[in-house]
N, CA, C and O of each residue as an XYZ file, in Angstrom:
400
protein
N     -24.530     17.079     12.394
C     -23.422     17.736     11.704
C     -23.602     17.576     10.199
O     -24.076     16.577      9.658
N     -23.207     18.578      9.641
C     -23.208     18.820      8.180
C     -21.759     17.833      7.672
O     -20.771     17.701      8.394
N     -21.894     17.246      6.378
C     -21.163     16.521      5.605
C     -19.733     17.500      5.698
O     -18.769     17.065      6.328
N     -19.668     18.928      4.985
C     -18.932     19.495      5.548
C     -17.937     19.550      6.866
O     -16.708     19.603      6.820
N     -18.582     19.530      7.795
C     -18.354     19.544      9.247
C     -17.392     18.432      9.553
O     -16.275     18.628     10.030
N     -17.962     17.076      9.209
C     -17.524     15.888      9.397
C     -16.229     15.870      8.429
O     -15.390     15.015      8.712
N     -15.999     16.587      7.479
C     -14.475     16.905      6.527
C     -13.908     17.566      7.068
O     -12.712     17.285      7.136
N     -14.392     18.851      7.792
C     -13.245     19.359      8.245
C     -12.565     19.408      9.749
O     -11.777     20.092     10.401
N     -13.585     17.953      9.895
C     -13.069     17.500     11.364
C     -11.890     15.967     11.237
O     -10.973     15.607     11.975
N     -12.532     15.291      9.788
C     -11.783     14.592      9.534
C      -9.958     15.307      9.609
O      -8.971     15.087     10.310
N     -10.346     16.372      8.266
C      -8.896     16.892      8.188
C      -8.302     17.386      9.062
O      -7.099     17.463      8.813
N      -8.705     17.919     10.369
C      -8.142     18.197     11.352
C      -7.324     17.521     12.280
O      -6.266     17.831     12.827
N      -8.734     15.591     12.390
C      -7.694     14.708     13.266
C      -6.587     14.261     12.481
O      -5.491     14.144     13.029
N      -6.792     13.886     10.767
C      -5.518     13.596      9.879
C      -4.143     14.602     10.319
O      -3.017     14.106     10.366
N      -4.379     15.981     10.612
C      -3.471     16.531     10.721
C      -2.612     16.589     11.647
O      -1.388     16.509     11.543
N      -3.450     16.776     12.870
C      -3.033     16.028     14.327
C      -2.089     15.117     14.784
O      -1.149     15.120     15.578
N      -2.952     13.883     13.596
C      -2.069     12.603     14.019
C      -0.701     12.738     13.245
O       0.286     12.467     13.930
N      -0.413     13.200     11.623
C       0.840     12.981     11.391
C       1.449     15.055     11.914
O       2.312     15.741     11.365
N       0.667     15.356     12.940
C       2.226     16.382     13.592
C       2.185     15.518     14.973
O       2.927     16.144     15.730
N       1.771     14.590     15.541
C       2.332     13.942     16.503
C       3.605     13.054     16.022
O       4.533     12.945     16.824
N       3.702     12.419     14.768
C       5.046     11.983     14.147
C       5.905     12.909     14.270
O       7.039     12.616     13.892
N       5.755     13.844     14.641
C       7.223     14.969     14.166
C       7.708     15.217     16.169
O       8.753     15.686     16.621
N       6.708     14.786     16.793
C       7.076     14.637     18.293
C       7.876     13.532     19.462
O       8.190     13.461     20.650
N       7.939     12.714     18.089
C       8.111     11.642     18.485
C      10.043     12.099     18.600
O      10.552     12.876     17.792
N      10.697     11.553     19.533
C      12.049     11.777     19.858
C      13.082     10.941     18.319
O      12.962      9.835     17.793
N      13.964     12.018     18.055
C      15.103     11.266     16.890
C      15.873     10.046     17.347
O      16.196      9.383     16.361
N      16.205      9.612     18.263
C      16.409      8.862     18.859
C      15.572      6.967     18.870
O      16.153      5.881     18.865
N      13.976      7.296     18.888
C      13.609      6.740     19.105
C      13.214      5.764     17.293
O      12.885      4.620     16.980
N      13.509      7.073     16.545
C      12.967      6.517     14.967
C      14.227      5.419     14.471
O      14.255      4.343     13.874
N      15.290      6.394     15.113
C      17.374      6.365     14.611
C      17.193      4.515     15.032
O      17.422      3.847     14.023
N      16.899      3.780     16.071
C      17.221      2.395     16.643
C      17.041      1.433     15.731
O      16.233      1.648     14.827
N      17.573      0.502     15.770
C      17.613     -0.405     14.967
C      16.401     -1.334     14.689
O      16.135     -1.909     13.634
N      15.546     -1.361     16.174
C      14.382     -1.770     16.563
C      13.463     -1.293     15.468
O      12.800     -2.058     14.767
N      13.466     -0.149     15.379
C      12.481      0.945     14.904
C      12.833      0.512     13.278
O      11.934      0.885     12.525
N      13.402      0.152     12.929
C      14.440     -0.019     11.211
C      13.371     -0.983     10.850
O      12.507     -0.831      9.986
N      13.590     -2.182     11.784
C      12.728     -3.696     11.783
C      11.778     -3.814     11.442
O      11.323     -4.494     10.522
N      11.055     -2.747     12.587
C       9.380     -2.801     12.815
C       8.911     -2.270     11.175
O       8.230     -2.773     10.281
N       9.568     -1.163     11.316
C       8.941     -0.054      9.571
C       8.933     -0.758      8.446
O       8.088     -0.637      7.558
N      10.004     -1.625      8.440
C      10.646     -2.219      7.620
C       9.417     -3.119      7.210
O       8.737     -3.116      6.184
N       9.375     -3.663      8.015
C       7.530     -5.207      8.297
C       7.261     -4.622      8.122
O       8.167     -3.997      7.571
N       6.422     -4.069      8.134
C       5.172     -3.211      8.349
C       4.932     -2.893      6.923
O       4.007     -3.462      6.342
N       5.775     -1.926      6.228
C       5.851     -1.268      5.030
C       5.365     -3.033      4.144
O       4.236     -3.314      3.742
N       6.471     -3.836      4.068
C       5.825     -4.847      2.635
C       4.686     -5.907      3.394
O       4.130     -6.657      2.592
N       4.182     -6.096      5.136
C       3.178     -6.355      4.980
C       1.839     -5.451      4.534
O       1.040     -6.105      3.864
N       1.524     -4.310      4.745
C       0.418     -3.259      4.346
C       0.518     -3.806      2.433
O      -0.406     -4.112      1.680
N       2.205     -3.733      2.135
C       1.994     -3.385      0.266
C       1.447     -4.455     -0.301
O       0.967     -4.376     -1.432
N       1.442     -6.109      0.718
C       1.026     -7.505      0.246
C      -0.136     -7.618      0.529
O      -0.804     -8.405     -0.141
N      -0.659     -6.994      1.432
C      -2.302     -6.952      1.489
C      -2.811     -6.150      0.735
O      -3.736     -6.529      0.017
N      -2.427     -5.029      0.691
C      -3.484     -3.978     -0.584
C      -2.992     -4.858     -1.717
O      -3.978     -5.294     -2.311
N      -1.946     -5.260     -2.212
C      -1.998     -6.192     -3.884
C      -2.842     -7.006     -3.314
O      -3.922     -6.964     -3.904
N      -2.836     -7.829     -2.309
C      -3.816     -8.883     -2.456
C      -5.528     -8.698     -2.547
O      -6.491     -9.206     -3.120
N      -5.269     -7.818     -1.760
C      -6.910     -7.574     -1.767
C      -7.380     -6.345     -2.870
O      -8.516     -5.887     -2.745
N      -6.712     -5.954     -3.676
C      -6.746     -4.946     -4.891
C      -6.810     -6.403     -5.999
O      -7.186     -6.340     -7.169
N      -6.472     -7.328     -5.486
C      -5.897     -8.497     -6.874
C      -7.173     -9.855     -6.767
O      -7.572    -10.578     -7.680
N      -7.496     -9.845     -5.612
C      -8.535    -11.117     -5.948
C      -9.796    -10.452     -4.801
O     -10.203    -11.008     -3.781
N     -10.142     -9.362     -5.252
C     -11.343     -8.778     -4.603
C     -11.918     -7.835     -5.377
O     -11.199     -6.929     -5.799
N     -13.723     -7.870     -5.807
C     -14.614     -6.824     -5.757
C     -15.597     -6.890     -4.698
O     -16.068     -7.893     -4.163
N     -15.858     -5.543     -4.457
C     -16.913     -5.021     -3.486
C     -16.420     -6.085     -2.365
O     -15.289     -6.010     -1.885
N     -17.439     -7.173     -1.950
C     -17.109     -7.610     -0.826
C     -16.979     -9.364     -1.382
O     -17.179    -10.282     -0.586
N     -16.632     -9.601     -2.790
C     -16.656    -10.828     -2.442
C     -15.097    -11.285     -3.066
O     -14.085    -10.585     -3.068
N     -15.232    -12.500     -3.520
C     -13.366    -12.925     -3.821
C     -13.851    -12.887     -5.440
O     -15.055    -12.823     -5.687
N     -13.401    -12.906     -5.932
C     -12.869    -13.047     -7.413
C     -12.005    -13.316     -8.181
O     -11.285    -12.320     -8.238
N     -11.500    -14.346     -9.047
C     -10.150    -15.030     -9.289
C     -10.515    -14.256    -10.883
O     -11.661    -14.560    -11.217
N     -10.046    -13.645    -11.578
C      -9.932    -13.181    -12.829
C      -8.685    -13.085    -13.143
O      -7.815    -13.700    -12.526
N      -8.399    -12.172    -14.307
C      -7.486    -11.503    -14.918
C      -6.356    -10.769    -13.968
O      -5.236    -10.484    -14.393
N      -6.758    -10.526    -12.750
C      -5.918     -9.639    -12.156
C      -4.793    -10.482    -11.338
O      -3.733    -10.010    -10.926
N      -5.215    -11.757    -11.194
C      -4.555    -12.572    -10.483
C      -3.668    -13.518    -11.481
O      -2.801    -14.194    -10.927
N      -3.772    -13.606    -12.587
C      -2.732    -14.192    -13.270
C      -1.828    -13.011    -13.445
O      -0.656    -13.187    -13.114
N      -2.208    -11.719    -13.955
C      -1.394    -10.451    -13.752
C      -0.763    -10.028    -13.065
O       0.158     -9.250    -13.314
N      -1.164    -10.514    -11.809
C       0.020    -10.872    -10.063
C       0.819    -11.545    -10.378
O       1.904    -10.964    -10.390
N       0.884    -13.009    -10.797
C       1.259    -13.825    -11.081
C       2.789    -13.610    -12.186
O       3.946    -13.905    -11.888
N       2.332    -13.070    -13.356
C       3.309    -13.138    -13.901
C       4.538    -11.626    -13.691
O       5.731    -11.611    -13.996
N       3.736    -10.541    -13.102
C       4.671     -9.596    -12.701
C       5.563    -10.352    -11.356
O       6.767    -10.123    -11.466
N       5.322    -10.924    -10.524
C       5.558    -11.930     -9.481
C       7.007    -12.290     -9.996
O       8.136    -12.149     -9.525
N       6.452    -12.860    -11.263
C       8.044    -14.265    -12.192
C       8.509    -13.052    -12.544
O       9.657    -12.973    -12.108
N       8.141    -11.861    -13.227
C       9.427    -10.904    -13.892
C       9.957    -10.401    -12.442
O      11.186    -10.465    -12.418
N       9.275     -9.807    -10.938
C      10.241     -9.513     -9.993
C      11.279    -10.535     -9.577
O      12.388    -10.206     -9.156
N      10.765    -12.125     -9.749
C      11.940    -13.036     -8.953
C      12.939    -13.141    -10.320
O      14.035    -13.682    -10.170
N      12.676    -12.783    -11.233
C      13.488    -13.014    -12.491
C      14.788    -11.628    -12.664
O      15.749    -11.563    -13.431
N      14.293    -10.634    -11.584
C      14.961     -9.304    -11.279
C      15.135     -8.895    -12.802
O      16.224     -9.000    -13.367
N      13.802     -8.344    -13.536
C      13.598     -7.741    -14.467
C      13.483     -6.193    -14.111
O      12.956     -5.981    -13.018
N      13.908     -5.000    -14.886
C      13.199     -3.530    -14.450
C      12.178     -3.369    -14.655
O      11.508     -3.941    -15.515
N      11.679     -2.169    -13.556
C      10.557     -2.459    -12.695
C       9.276     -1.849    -13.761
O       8.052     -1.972    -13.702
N      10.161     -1.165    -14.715
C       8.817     -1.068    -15.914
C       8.514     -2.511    -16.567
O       7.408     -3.041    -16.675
N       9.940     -3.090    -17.033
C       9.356     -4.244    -17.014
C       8.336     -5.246    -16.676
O       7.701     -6.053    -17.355
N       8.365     -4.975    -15.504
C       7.389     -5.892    -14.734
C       6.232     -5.384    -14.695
O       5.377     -6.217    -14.396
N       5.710     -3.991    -14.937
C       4.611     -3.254    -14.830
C       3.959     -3.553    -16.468
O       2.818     -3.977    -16.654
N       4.795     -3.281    -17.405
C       4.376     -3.997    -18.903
C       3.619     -5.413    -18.966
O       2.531     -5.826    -19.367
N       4.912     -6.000    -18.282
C       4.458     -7.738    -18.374
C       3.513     -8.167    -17.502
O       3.174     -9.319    -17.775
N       2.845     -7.630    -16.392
C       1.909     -7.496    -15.771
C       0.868     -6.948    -16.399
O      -0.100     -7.515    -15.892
N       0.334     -5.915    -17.484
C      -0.605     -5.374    -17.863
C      -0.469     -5.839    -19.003
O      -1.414     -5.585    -19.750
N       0.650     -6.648    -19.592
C       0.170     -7.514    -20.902
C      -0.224     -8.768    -20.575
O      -0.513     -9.330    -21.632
N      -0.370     -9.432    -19.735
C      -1.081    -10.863    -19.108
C      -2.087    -10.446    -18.768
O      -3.014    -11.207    -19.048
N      -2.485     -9.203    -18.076
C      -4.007     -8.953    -17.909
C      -4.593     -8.922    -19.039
O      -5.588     -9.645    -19.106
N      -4.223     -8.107    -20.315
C      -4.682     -7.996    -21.574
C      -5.224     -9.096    -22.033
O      -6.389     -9.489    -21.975
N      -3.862     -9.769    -22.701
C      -4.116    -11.566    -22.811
C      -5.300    -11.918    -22.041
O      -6.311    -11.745    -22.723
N      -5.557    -12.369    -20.814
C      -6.112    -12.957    -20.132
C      -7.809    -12.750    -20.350
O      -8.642    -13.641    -20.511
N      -8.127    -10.583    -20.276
C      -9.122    -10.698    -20.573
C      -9.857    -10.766    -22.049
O     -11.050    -10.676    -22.340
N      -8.739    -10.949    -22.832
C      -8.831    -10.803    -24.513
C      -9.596    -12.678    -24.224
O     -10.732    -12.809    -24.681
N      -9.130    -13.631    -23.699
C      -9.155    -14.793    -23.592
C     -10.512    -15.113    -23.190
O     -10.839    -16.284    -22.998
């Protein structure tokens, strides 16, 4: 199969799978169960991509700049600063850090 081929087979199963979401019964999304699960799910996926976006290149670990930059956007969220806030004070500790 052509590179092509393999894209527009990709985009096909992508498409597939989220119109099987739309099959799924209202009922079954509406439960409280269902609230729980999404709920997990959603800030474990968002704590692994920061984590592994934050102390990872290619395939190995790396403690730099990006991880004190976790760090102090971290203290402006428990400090319930706005959320530009925390995106500033996060990319001014990276600054700092790699100016350092």
């Amino acid at each position: 199969m052509t590179l092509w081929s393999w894209v527009l087979l990709g985009s096909v199963v992508a498409w597939a799978i989220k119109f099987c979401g739309y099959l799924v019964p209202v009922r079954w999304m509406e439960s409280p169960r269902m609230t729980r699960v999404a709920g997990t799910l959603t800030i474990g996926l968002l704590a692994s991509l920061t984590t592994m976006n934050a102390v990872s290149t290619g395939q190995g670990v790396v403690l730099d700049a990006r991880l004190g930059a976790l760090a102090v956007a971290a203290l402006a969220l428990l400090l319930r600063l706005p959320f530009l806030v925390v995106v500033l004070a996060g990319a001014a500790a990276a600054a700092l850090l790699r100016l350092l």
